[in-house]
mmCIF file of C-alpha atoms and ligand atoms in Angstrom:
data_model
loop_
_atom_site.group_PDB
_atom_site.id
_atom_site.type_symbol
_atom_site.label_atom_id
_atom_site.label_comp_id
_atom_site.label_asym_id
_atom_site.label_seq_id
_atom_site.Cartn_x
_atom_site.Cartn_y
_atom_site.Cartn_z
ATOM 1 C CA UNK A 501 98.536 100.483 127.113
ATOM 2 C CA UNK A 502 101.142 97.736 126.854
ATOM 3 C CA UNK A 503 103.281 96.758 129.780
ATOM 4 C CA UNK A 504 106.840 98.100 129.895
ATOM 5 C CA UNK A 505 109.853 95.805 130.019
ATOM 6 C CA UNK A 506 113.212 97.520 130.385
ATOM 7 C CA UNK A 507 116.322 96.402 128.549
ATOM 8 C CA UNK A 508 119.435 97.349 130.507
ATOM 9 C CA UNK A 509 122.094 97.668 127.831
ATOM 10 C CA UNK A 510 125.413 96.168 128.953
ATOM 11 C CA UNK A 511 127.217 95.833 125.602
ATOM 12 C CA UNK A 512 129.804 98.582 126.094
ATOM 13 C CA UNK A 513 130.918 96.842 129.309
ATOM 14 C CA UNK A 514 129.994 93.135 129.345
ATOM 15 C CA UNK A 515 130.281 92.973 125.561
ATOM 16 C CA UNK A 516 133.506 94.843 124.983
ATOM 17 C CA UNK A 517 135.370 93.602 128.084
ATOM 18 C CA UNK A 518 135.879 90.293 126.336
ATOM 19 C CA UNK A 519 137.162 91.614 123.010
ATOM 20 C CA UNK A 520 140.812 90.667 122.681
ATOM 21 C CA UNK A 521 141.927 93.382 120.237
ATOM 22 C CA UNK A 522 142.347 97.000 121.222
ATOM 23 C CA UNK A 523 139.270 99.122 120.463
ATOM 24 C CA UNK A 524 139.677 102.886 120.177
ATOM 25 C CA UNK A 525 138.125 104.958 122.974
ATOM 26 C CA UNK A 526 136.470 107.147 120.339
ATOM 27 C CA UNK A 527 134.667 104.101 118.874
ATOM 28 C CA UNK A 528 133.412 103.087 122.320
ATOM 29 C CA UNK A 529 132.097 106.626 122.861
ATOM 30 C CA UNK A 530 130.317 106.605 119.473
ATOM 31 C CA UNK A 531 128.682 103.289 120.347
ATOM 32 C CA UNK A 532 127.409 104.608 123.685
ATOM 33 C CA UNK A 533 126.076 107.777 122.027
ATOM 34 C CA UNK A 534 124.214 105.700 119.433
ATOM 35 C CA UNK A 535 122.743 103.528 122.217
ATOM 36 C CA UNK A 536 121.528 106.687 123.951
ATOM 37 C CA UNK A 537 119.856 107.738 120.696
ATOM 38 C CA UNK A 538 118.236 104.296 120.454
ATOM 39 C CA UNK A 539 116.363 104.994 123.696
ATOM 40 C CA UNK A 540 117.996 103.046 126.537
ATOM 41 C CA UNK A 541 117.810 104.763 129.920
ATOM 42 C CA UNK A 542 120.430 102.661 131.705
ATOM 43 C CA UNK A 543 123.621 101.722 129.882
ATOM 44 C CA UNK A 544 126.624 100.010 131.476
ATOM 45 C CA UNK A 545 129.673 101.485 129.835
ATOM 46 C CA UNK A 546 132.612 101.210 132.222
ATOM 47 C CA UNK A 547 134.430 98.877 134.567
ATOM 48 C CA UNK A 548 136.890 100.125 137.174
ATOM 49 C CA UNK A 549 138.616 96.817 137.748
ATOM 50 C CA UNK A 550 142.337 96.110 137.512
ATOM 51 C CA UNK A 551 143.550 97.055 134.011
ATOM 52 C CA UNK A 552 145.923 94.093 134.253
ATOM 53 C CA UNK A 553 142.952 91.754 134.641
ATOM 54 C CA UNK A 554 140.775 93.407 131.978
ATOM 55 C CA UNK A 555 142.895 95.611 129.681
ATOM 56 C CA UNK A 556 139.981 96.441 127.368
ATOM 57 C CA UNK A 557 138.295 98.420 130.173
ATOM 58 C CA UNK A 558 141.390 100.472 131.056
ATOM 59 C CA UNK A 559 139.982 103.574 129.306
ATOM 60 C CA UNK A 560 136.665 103.463 131.207
ATOM 61 C CA UNK A 561 137.285 106.908 132.722
ATOM 62 C CA UNK A 562 137.814 108.479 129.294
ATOM 63 C CA UNK A 563 134.689 106.778 127.942
ATOM 64 C CA UNK A 564 132.556 108.156 130.782
ATOM 65 C CA UNK A 565 134.068 111.611 130.327
ATOM 66 C CA UNK A 566 133.696 111.569 126.537
ATOM 67 C CA UNK A 567 130.058 110.568 126.024
ATOM 68 C CA UNK A 568 127.192 112.973 125.440
ATOM 69 C CA UNK A 569 125.019 112.781 128.539
ATOM 70 C CA UNK A 570 121.247 112.935 128.355
ATOM 71 C CA UNK A 571 118.816 114.064 131.005
ATOM 72 C CA UNK A 572 117.198 111.070 132.684
ATOM 73 C CA UNK A 573 119.718 108.495 131.408
ATOM 74 C CA UNK A 574 122.149 106.705 133.679
ATOM 75 C CA UNK A 575 125.613 105.540 132.650
ATOM 76 C CA UNK A 576 126.829 102.712 134.868
ATOM 77 C CA UNK A 577 130.178 101.265 135.925
ATOM 78 C CA UNK A 578 131.390 98.113 137.684
ATOM 79 C CA UNK A 579 133.287 98.647 140.931
ATOM 80 C CA UNK A 580 134.912 95.587 142.580
ATOM 81 C CA UNK A 581 136.448 97.482 145.531
ATOM 82 C CA UNK A 582 136.892 100.979 147.025
ATOM 83 C CA UNK A 583 139.642 101.772 144.535
ATOM 84 C CA UNK A 584 137.136 101.120 141.729
ATOM 85 C CA UNK A 585 134.495 103.158 143.565
ATOM 86 C CA UNK A 586 136.790 106.168 143.772
ATOM 87 C CA UNK A 587 137.678 105.907 140.089
ATOM 88 C CA UNK A 588 133.957 105.670 139.209
ATOM 89 C CA UNK A 589 133.178 108.798 141.236
ATOM 90 C CA UNK A 590 136.026 110.718 139.630
ATOM 91 C CA UNK A 591 134.656 109.799 136.183
ATOM 92 C CA UNK A 592 131.106 110.767 137.236
ATOM 93 C CA UNK A 593 129.373 107.424 136.812
ATOM 94 C CA UNK A 594 125.625 107.856 137.443
ATOM 95 C CA UNK A 595 125.343 104.468 139.050
ATOM 96 C CA UNK A 596 127.690 101.666 139.971
ATOM 97 C CA UNK A 597 127.486 97.908 140.364
ATOM 98 C CA UNK A 598 129.110 95.412 142.679
ATOM 99 C CA UNK A 599 129.380 91.857 141.427
ATOM 100 C CA UNK A 600 129.269 88.734 143.544
ATOM 101 C CA UNK A 601 129.114 85.078 142.640
ATOM 102 C CA UNK A 602 126.802 82.356 143.884
ATOM 103 C CA UNK A 603 129.639 79.843 143.515
ATOM 104 C CA UNK A 604 133.001 79.880 145.278
ATOM 105 C CA UNK A 605 134.953 78.736 142.214
ATOM 106 C CA UNK A 606 133.881 81.674 140.065
ATOM 107 C CA UNK A 607 134.313 84.169 142.918
ATOM 108 C CA UNK A 608 137.917 83.073 143.260
ATOM 109 C CA UNK A 609 138.588 83.192 139.513
ATOM 110 C CA UNK A 610 136.845 86.511 138.940
ATOM 111 C CA UNK A 611 137.664 88.476 142.095
ATOM 112 C CA UNK A 612 140.596 86.607 143.596
ATOM 113 C CA UNK A 613 138.672 86.093 146.818
ATOM 114 C CA UNK A 614 135.900 83.905 148.200
ATOM 115 C CA UNK A 615 132.268 85.011 148.468
ATOM 116 C CA UNK A 616 132.704 86.238 152.059
ATOM 117 C CA UNK A 617 135.798 88.218 151.028
ATOM 118 C CA UNK A 618 133.906 89.842 148.168
ATOM 119 C CA UNK A 619 131.250 91.082 150.602
ATOM 120 C CA UNK A 620 133.960 92.608 152.791
ATOM 121 C CA UNK A 621 135.046 94.640 149.772
ATOM 122 C CA UNK A 622 131.470 95.616 148.847
ATOM 123 C CA UNK A 623 130.382 96.786 152.319
ATOM 124 C CA UNK A 624 132.384 100.063 152.323
ATOM 125 C CA UNK A 625 131.259 100.768 148.739
ATOM 126 C CA UNK A 626 127.606 100.489 149.707
ATOM 127 C CA UNK A 627 128.169 102.615 152.812
ATOM 128 C CA UNK A 628 129.896 105.357 150.840
ATOM 129 C CA UNK A 629 127.336 105.274 148.009
ATOM 130 C CA UNK A 630 124.436 105.553 150.463
ATOM 131 C CA UNK A 631 125.851 108.814 151.808
ATOM 132 C CA UNK A 632 125.766 110.457 148.390
ATOM 133 C CA UNK A 633 122.587 108.731 147.085
ATOM 134 C CA UNK A 634 124.482 106.936 144.334
ATOM 135 C CA UNK A 635 122.442 103.953 143.094
ATOM 136 C CA UNK A 636 124.223 100.608 143.394
ATOM 137 C CA UNK A 637 123.174 97.571 141.404
ATOM 138 C CA UNK A 638 124.174 94.069 142.524
ATOM 139 C CA UNK A 639 125.075 91.192 140.248
ATOM 140 C CA UNK A 640 124.979 87.532 141.179
ATOM 141 C CA UNK A 641 126.971 85.400 138.740
ATOM 142 C CA UNK A 642 126.623 81.683 138.099
ATOM 143 C CA UNK A 643 122.974 81.480 139.128
ATOM 144 C CA UNK A 644 122.588 77.998 137.681
ATOM 145 C CA UNK A 645 125.943 76.647 136.479
ATOM 146 C CA UNK A 646 129.531 77.513 137.355
ATOM 147 C CA UNK A 647 132.446 76.744 135.017
ATOM 148 C CA UNK A 648 134.475 75.576 138.047
ATOM 149 C CA UNK A 649 131.952 74.114 140.538
ATOM 150 C CA UNK A 650 129.199 72.751 138.239
ATOM 151 C CA UNK A 651 125.522 73.042 139.206
ATOM 152 C CA UNK A 652 124.688 75.799 141.687
ATOM 153 C CA UNK A 653 121.818 75.315 144.168
ATOM 154 C CA UNK A 654 118.977 77.889 144.027
ATOM 155 C CA UNK A 655 119.375 78.439 147.790
ATOM 156 C CA UNK A 656 122.968 79.581 147.294
ATOM 157 C CA UNK A 657 121.789 82.144 144.746
ATOM 158 C CA UNK A 658 119.013 83.306 147.075
ATOM 159 C CA UNK A 659 121.485 83.768 149.936
ATOM 160 C CA UNK A 660 123.819 85.974 147.894
ATOM 161 C CA UNK A 661 120.936 87.947 146.341
ATOM 162 C CA UNK A 662 119.367 88.531 149.752
ATOM 163 C CA UNK A 663 122.633 89.787 151.166
ATOM 164 C CA UNK A 664 123.255 92.228 148.290
ATOM 165 C CA UNK A 665 119.687 93.522 148.626
ATOM 166 C CA UNK A 666 119.990 93.909 152.399
ATOM 167 C CA UNK A 667 123.249 95.852 151.931
ATOM 168 C CA UNK A 668 121.399 98.397 149.788
ATOM 169 C CA UNK A 669 121.588 97.281 146.154
ATOM 170 C CA UNK A 670 118.461 98.674 144.494
ATOM 171 C CA UNK A 671 118.242 95.860 141.933
ATOM 172 C CA UNK A 672 119.741 92.381 141.715
ATOM 173 C CA UNK A 673 120.785 91.139 138.303
ATOM 174 C CA UNK A 674 120.889 87.357 138.081
ATOM 175 C CA UNK A 675 123.615 86.140 135.755
ATOM 176 C CA UNK A 676 123.653 82.916 133.803
ATOM 177 C CA UNK A 677 127.298 83.715 133.260
ATOM 178 C CA UNK A 678 128.159 80.806 130.977
ATOM 179 C CA UNK A 679 124.767 80.613 129.281
ATOM 180 C CA UNK A 680 124.123 76.970 130.085
ATOM 181 C CA UNK A 681 120.981 77.287 132.206
ATOM 182 C CA UNK A 682 117.743 75.665 131.122
ATOM 183 C CA UNK A 683 114.387 77.386 131.695
ATOM 184 C CA UNK A 684 113.674 74.760 134.336
ATOM 185 C CA UNK A 685 116.818 75.730 136.271
ATOM 186 C CA UNK A 686 115.977 79.433 135.902
ATOM 187 C CA UNK A 687 112.439 78.813 137.191
ATOM 188 C CA UNK A 688 113.679 76.938 140.289
ATOM 189 C CA UNK A 689 116.298 79.595 140.956
ATOM 190 C CA UNK A 690 113.797 82.465 140.578
ATOM 191 C CA UNK A 691 111.249 80.808 142.839
ATOM 192 C CA UNK A 692 113.921 80.656 145.560
ATOM 193 C CA UNK A 693 115.176 84.214 144.974
ATOM 194 C CA UNK A 694 111.649 85.702 144.883
ATOM 195 C CA UNK A 695 111.216 84.510 148.484
ATOM 196 C CA UNK A 696 113.878 86.990 149.595
ATOM 197 C CA UNK A 697 113.913 89.777 146.955
ATOM 198 C CA UNK A 698 110.714 91.037 145.270
ATOM 199 C CA UNK A 699 110.482 90.228 141.547
ATOM 200 C CA UNK A 700 110.158 93.967 140.861
ATOM 201 C CA UNK A 701 113.786 94.363 142.060
ATOM 202 C CA UNK A 702 115.210 91.544 139.933
ATOM 203 C CA UNK A 703 116.780 91.519 136.490
ATOM 204 C CA UNK A 704 117.695 88.618 134.214
ATOM 205 C CA UNK A 705 121.215 88.567 132.743
ATOM 206 C CA UNK A 706 121.366 85.605 130.431
ATOM 207 C CA UNK A 707 124.325 84.784 128.238
ATOM 208 C CA UNK A 708 123.385 82.913 125.100
ATOM 209 C CA UNK A 709 125.931 80.097 124.782
ATOM 210 C CA UNK A 710 123.269 77.410 124.429
ATOM 211 C CA UNK A 711 120.876 79.665 122.465
ATOM 212 C CA UNK A 712 118.365 79.338 125.300
ATOM 213 C CA UNK A 713 118.585 82.900 126.586
ATOM 214 C CA UNK A 714 115.239 83.932 125.061
ATOM 215 C CA UNK A 715 113.561 80.847 126.562
ATOM 216 C CA UNK A 716 115.023 81.898 129.894
ATOM 217 C CA UNK A 717 113.652 85.418 129.374
ATOM 218 C CA UNK A 718 110.172 83.944 128.763
ATOM 219 C CA UNK A 719 110.466 81.899 131.914
ATOM 220 C CA UNK A 720 111.547 84.946 133.945
ATOM 221 C CA UNK A 721 108.742 87.061 132.435
ATOM 222 C CA UNK A 722 106.222 84.468 133.566
ATOM 223 C CA UNK A 723 107.647 84.766 137.096
ATOM 224 C CA UNK A 724 107.358 88.557 137.190
ATOM 225 C CA UNK A 725 110.796 89.807 136.100
ATOM 226 C CA UNK A 726 110.536 92.985 134.003
ATOM 227 C CA UNK A 727 114.185 94.013 133.489
ATOM 228 C CA UNK A 728 116.654 92.169 131.266
ATOM 229 C CA UNK A 729 120.303 92.833 130.506
ATOM 230 C CA UNK A 730 121.491 92.416 126.940
ATOM 231 C CA UNK A 731 124.452 93.396 124.783
ATOM 232 C CA UNK A 732 124.090 95.091 121.436
ATOM 233 C CA UNK A 733 125.311 92.910 118.577
ATOM 234 C CA UNK A 734 125.441 89.900 120.937
ATOM 235 C CA UNK A 735 128.934 90.985 121.983
ATOM 236 C CA UNK A 736 130.555 89.526 124.984
ATOM 237 C CA UNK A 737 131.355 86.839 127.436
ATOM 238 C CA UNK A 738 133.499 86.896 130.529
ATOM 239 C CA UNK A 739 137.289 86.504 130.457
ATOM 240 C CA UNK A 740 137.173 84.502 133.724
ATOM 241 C CA UNK A 741 134.362 82.113 132.719
ATOM 242 C CA UNK A 742 135.729 79.671 130.166
ATOM 243 C CA UNK A 743 133.076 78.752 127.612
ATOM 244 C CA UNK A 744 130.964 81.875 128.165
ATOM 245 C CA UNK A 745 129.755 83.081 124.795
ATOM 246 C CA UNK A 746 128.143 86.407 124.042
ATOM 247 C CA UNK A 747 125.328 88.016 125.929
ATOM 248 C CA UNK A 748 121.841 87.810 124.620
ATOM 249 C CA UNK A 749 121.808 90.213 121.640
ATOM 250 C CA UNK A 750 119.803 93.334 122.446
ATOM 251 C CA UNK A 751 118.216 93.464 118.998
ATOM 252 C CA UNK A 752 116.935 89.865 119.331
ATOM 253 C CA UNK A 753 115.571 90.629 122.790
ATOM 254 C CA UNK A 754 113.921 93.868 121.681
ATOM 255 C CA UNK A 755 112.240 92.161 118.689
ATOM 256 C CA UNK A 756 111.115 89.316 120.932
ATOM 257 C CA UNK A 757 109.611 91.629 123.561
ATOM 258 C CA UNK A 758 107.836 93.742 120.917
ATOM 259 C CA UNK A 759 106.405 90.556 119.361
ATOM 260 C CA UNK A 760 105.078 89.551 122.773
ATOM 261 C CA UNK A 761 103.319 92.938 122.971
ATOM 262 C CA UNK A 762 105.567 94.663 125.526
ATOM 263 C CA UNK A 763 106.812 98.227 125.216
ATOM 264 C CA UNK A 764 110.569 98.773 125.553
ATOM 265 C CA UNK A 765 111.120 102.385 124.533
ATOM 266 C CA UNK A 766 113.868 101.268 122.152
ATOM 267 C CA UNK A 767 113.770 102.326 118.502
ATOM 268 C CA UNK A 768 114.609 99.256 116.344
ATOM 269 C CA UNK A 769 116.092 101.330 113.491
ATOM 270 C CA UNK A 770 118.465 103.242 115.781
ATOM 271 C CA UNK A 771 119.290 100.021 117.621
ATOM 272 C CA UNK A 772 120.165 98.385 114.334
ATOM 273 C CA UNK A 773 122.686 101.189 113.646
ATOM 274 C CA UNK A 774 124.222 100.545 117.075
ATOM 275 C CA UNK A 775 124.411 96.807 116.313
ATOM 276 C CA UNK A 776 126.271 97.560 113.060
ATOM 277 C CA UNK A 777 128.737 99.692 115.006
ATOM 278 C CA UNK A 778 129.182 96.966 117.626
ATOM 279 C CA UNK A 779 129.821 94.293 115.006
ATOM 280 C CA UNK A 780 132.354 96.464 113.201
ATOM 281 C CA UNK A 781 134.183 97.002 116.498
ATOM 282 C CA UNK A 782 134.324 93.285 117.037
ATOM 283 C CA UNK A 783 135.915 92.675 113.642
ATOM 284 C CA UNK A 784 138.280 95.632 114.221
ATOM 285 C CA UNK A 785 139.341 94.032 117.499
ATOM 286 C CA UNK A 786 139.924 90.679 115.818
ATOM 287 C CA UNK A 787 141.981 92.389 113.108
ATOM 288 C CA UNK A 788 144.152 94.251 115.648
ATOM 289 C CA UNK A 789 144.779 91.014 117.494
ATOM 290 C CA UNK A 790 145.938 89.267 114.334
ATOM 291 C CA UNK A 791 148.106 92.197 113.176
HETATM 292 P P1 HMG M 752 143.645 91.348 143.520
HETATM 293 O O1 HMG M 752 144.873 90.938 142.789
HETATM 294 O O2 HMG M 752 143.118 90.400 144.536
HETATM 295 O O3 HMG M 752 143.719 92.786 144.191
HETATM 296 O O4 HMG M 752 142.527 91.648 142.427
HETATM 297 P P2 HMG M 752 144.828 93.607 144.864
HETATM 298 O O5 HMG M 752 144.106 94.574 145.755
HETATM 299 O O6 HMG M 752 145.882 92.696 145.465
HETATM 300 O O7 HMG M 752 145.494 94.452 143.660
HETATM 301 C C1 HMG M 752 146.249 93.857 142.613
HETATM 302 C C2 HMG M 752 146.615 94.921 141.610
HETATM 303 O O8 HMG M 752 145.437 95.473 141.006
HETATM 304 C C3 HMG M 752 147.349 96.123 142.235
HETATM 305 O O9 HMG M 752 148.183 96.648 141.216
HETATM 306 C C4 HMG M 752 146.221 97.082 142.509
HETATM 307 O O10 HMG M 752 146.673 98.426 142.558
HETATM 308 C C5 HMG M 752 145.348 96.879 141.282
HETATM 309 P P3 HMG M 752 149.746 96.285 141.121
HETATM 310 O O11 HMG M 752 150.296 96.622 142.480
HETATM 311 O O12 HMG M 752 149.802 94.807 140.827
HETATM 312 O O13 HMG M 752 150.224 97.141 139.988
HETATM 313 N N1 HMG M 752 143.939 97.199 141.534
HETATM 314 C C6 HMG M 752 143.224 98.066 140.808
HETATM 315 N N2 HMG M 752 143.563 98.827 139.742
HETATM 316 C C7 HMG M 752 142.597 99.622 139.224
HETATM 317 N N3 HMG M 752 141.316 99.633 139.692
HETATM 318 C C8 HMG M 752 140.967 98.872 140.751
HETATM 319 C C9 HMG M 752 141.945 98.046 141.348
HETATM 320 N N4 HMG M 752 141.919 97.189 142.376
HETATM 321 C C10 HMG M 752 143.136 96.671 142.491
HETATM 322 N N5 HMG M 752 139.709 98.903 141.187
HETATM 323 C C11 HMG M 752 140.537 92.715 141.640
HETATM 324 C C12 HMG M 752 141.251 92.080 142.818
HETATM 325 C C13 HMG M 752 139.087 92.865 142.022
HETATM 326 C C14 HMG M 752 141.143 94.075 141.397
HETATM 327 C C15 HMG M 752 140.720 91.818 140.427
HETATM 328 O O14 HMG M 752 140.318 90.536 140.790
HETATM 329 C C16 HMG M 752 139.891 92.300 139.264
HETATM 330 O O15 HMG M 752 140.150 93.339 138.684
HETATM 331 N N6 HMG M 752 138.840 91.515 138.880
HETATM 332 C C17 HMG M 752 137.942 91.943 137.853
HETATM 333 C C18 HMG M 752 137.350 90.800 137.147
HETATM 334 C C19 HMG M 752 136.394 91.295 136.102
HETATM 335 O O16 HMG M 752 136.387 92.447 135.714
HETATM 336 N N7 HMG M 752 135.550 90.370 135.594
HETATM 337 C C20 HMG M 752 134.593 90.683 134.597
HETATM 338 C C21 HMG M 752 133.425 91.438 135.129
HETATM 339 S S1 HMG M 752 132.274 90.408 136.022
HETATM 340 C C22 HMG M 752 131.247 89.740 134.795
HETATM 341 O O17 HMG M 752 131.517 89.912 133.634
HETATM 342 C C23 HMG M 752 130.006 89.018 135.215
HETATM 343 C C24 HMG M 752 128.734 89.840 135.007
HETATM 344 O O18 HMG M 752 128.588 90.236 133.657
HETATM 345 C C25 HMG M 752 127.505 89.031 135.426
HETATM 346 C C26 HMG M 752 127.440 87.628 134.806
HETATM 347 O O19 HMG M 752 127.503 87.486 133.563
HETATM 348 O O20 HMG M 752 127.334 86.689 135.585
HETATM 349 C C27 HMG M 752 128.755 91.118 135.864
HETATM 350 MG MG1 MG M 753 127.783 88.954 132.062
#
């Protein structure tokens, strides 16, 4: 039997958060439902951040309330602070994620606080989530390059990853936020992170600005990583990381993994329908912005 590699679909959150034009809540819900049909078991669909900072995610509660839920699937939400945690609970998110940065410059731009300050906000979230057995994922952004600070040392990434893991995050997703990392940088970073967090608890989150995301996936596969984040239709970027292009497109990743002989549990035909939906939402957004 072939080995399983999981694709954690982040398009409805990491993809759509960056779309400038207003996208109807109903369209977001349809996209999530189609992704469920395609076979993903974890889908990030919401972000309970400040609606002033990220207006596109302001209807996250309605999206979580409006989707058709499936047994065994988890619908995830970002929570930057306790306010976000409470909103996520009210909307019945199945899992949440805290997001830290390995570089000070990006932490400040993204969260309006330094790395230490971000951990002060995450600590009560992890405490509260532990009491109700709510799974918490941890992101580390800028694992190789930061748009503000330049190259990021692997040891810095390892320190932040170790801390998130020690606080109770069940999985650490390593973000090449601006998609400029080379496989060599990813390898050095992973070798450092694997010293403090087992590879079985790591995920790769590679944006595709330099079209090297699949090379970085191959590198991470060779070092034992078996979970990868991707966004349907290659949607995305980050509003606070200038130059960040879309995420690795889920359909490209799925094809690539199947070609390598892995199982993903994702149906390419249903995924292709989701990618069509995602692309039409992108052009809708662009149209609304122009209008
Ligand atoms: P702040 O200004 O330092 O916080 O922002 P504050 O506590 O002073 O609050 C400011 C205002 O925000 C107040 O409203 C609060 O009520 C409100 P006002 O009085 O001005 O009307 N507020 C909230 N509203 C709703 N929900 C909340 C919330 N918290 C405060 N949870 C804050 C701090 C974290 C809120 C802000 O910096 C923020 O929203 N940042 C989010 C940035 C973001 O969403 N970035 C994109 C996601 S991360 C990413 O994409 C990277 C990733 O994909 C991995 C990778 O690629 O590397 C995960
Ligand atoms: Mg991202």
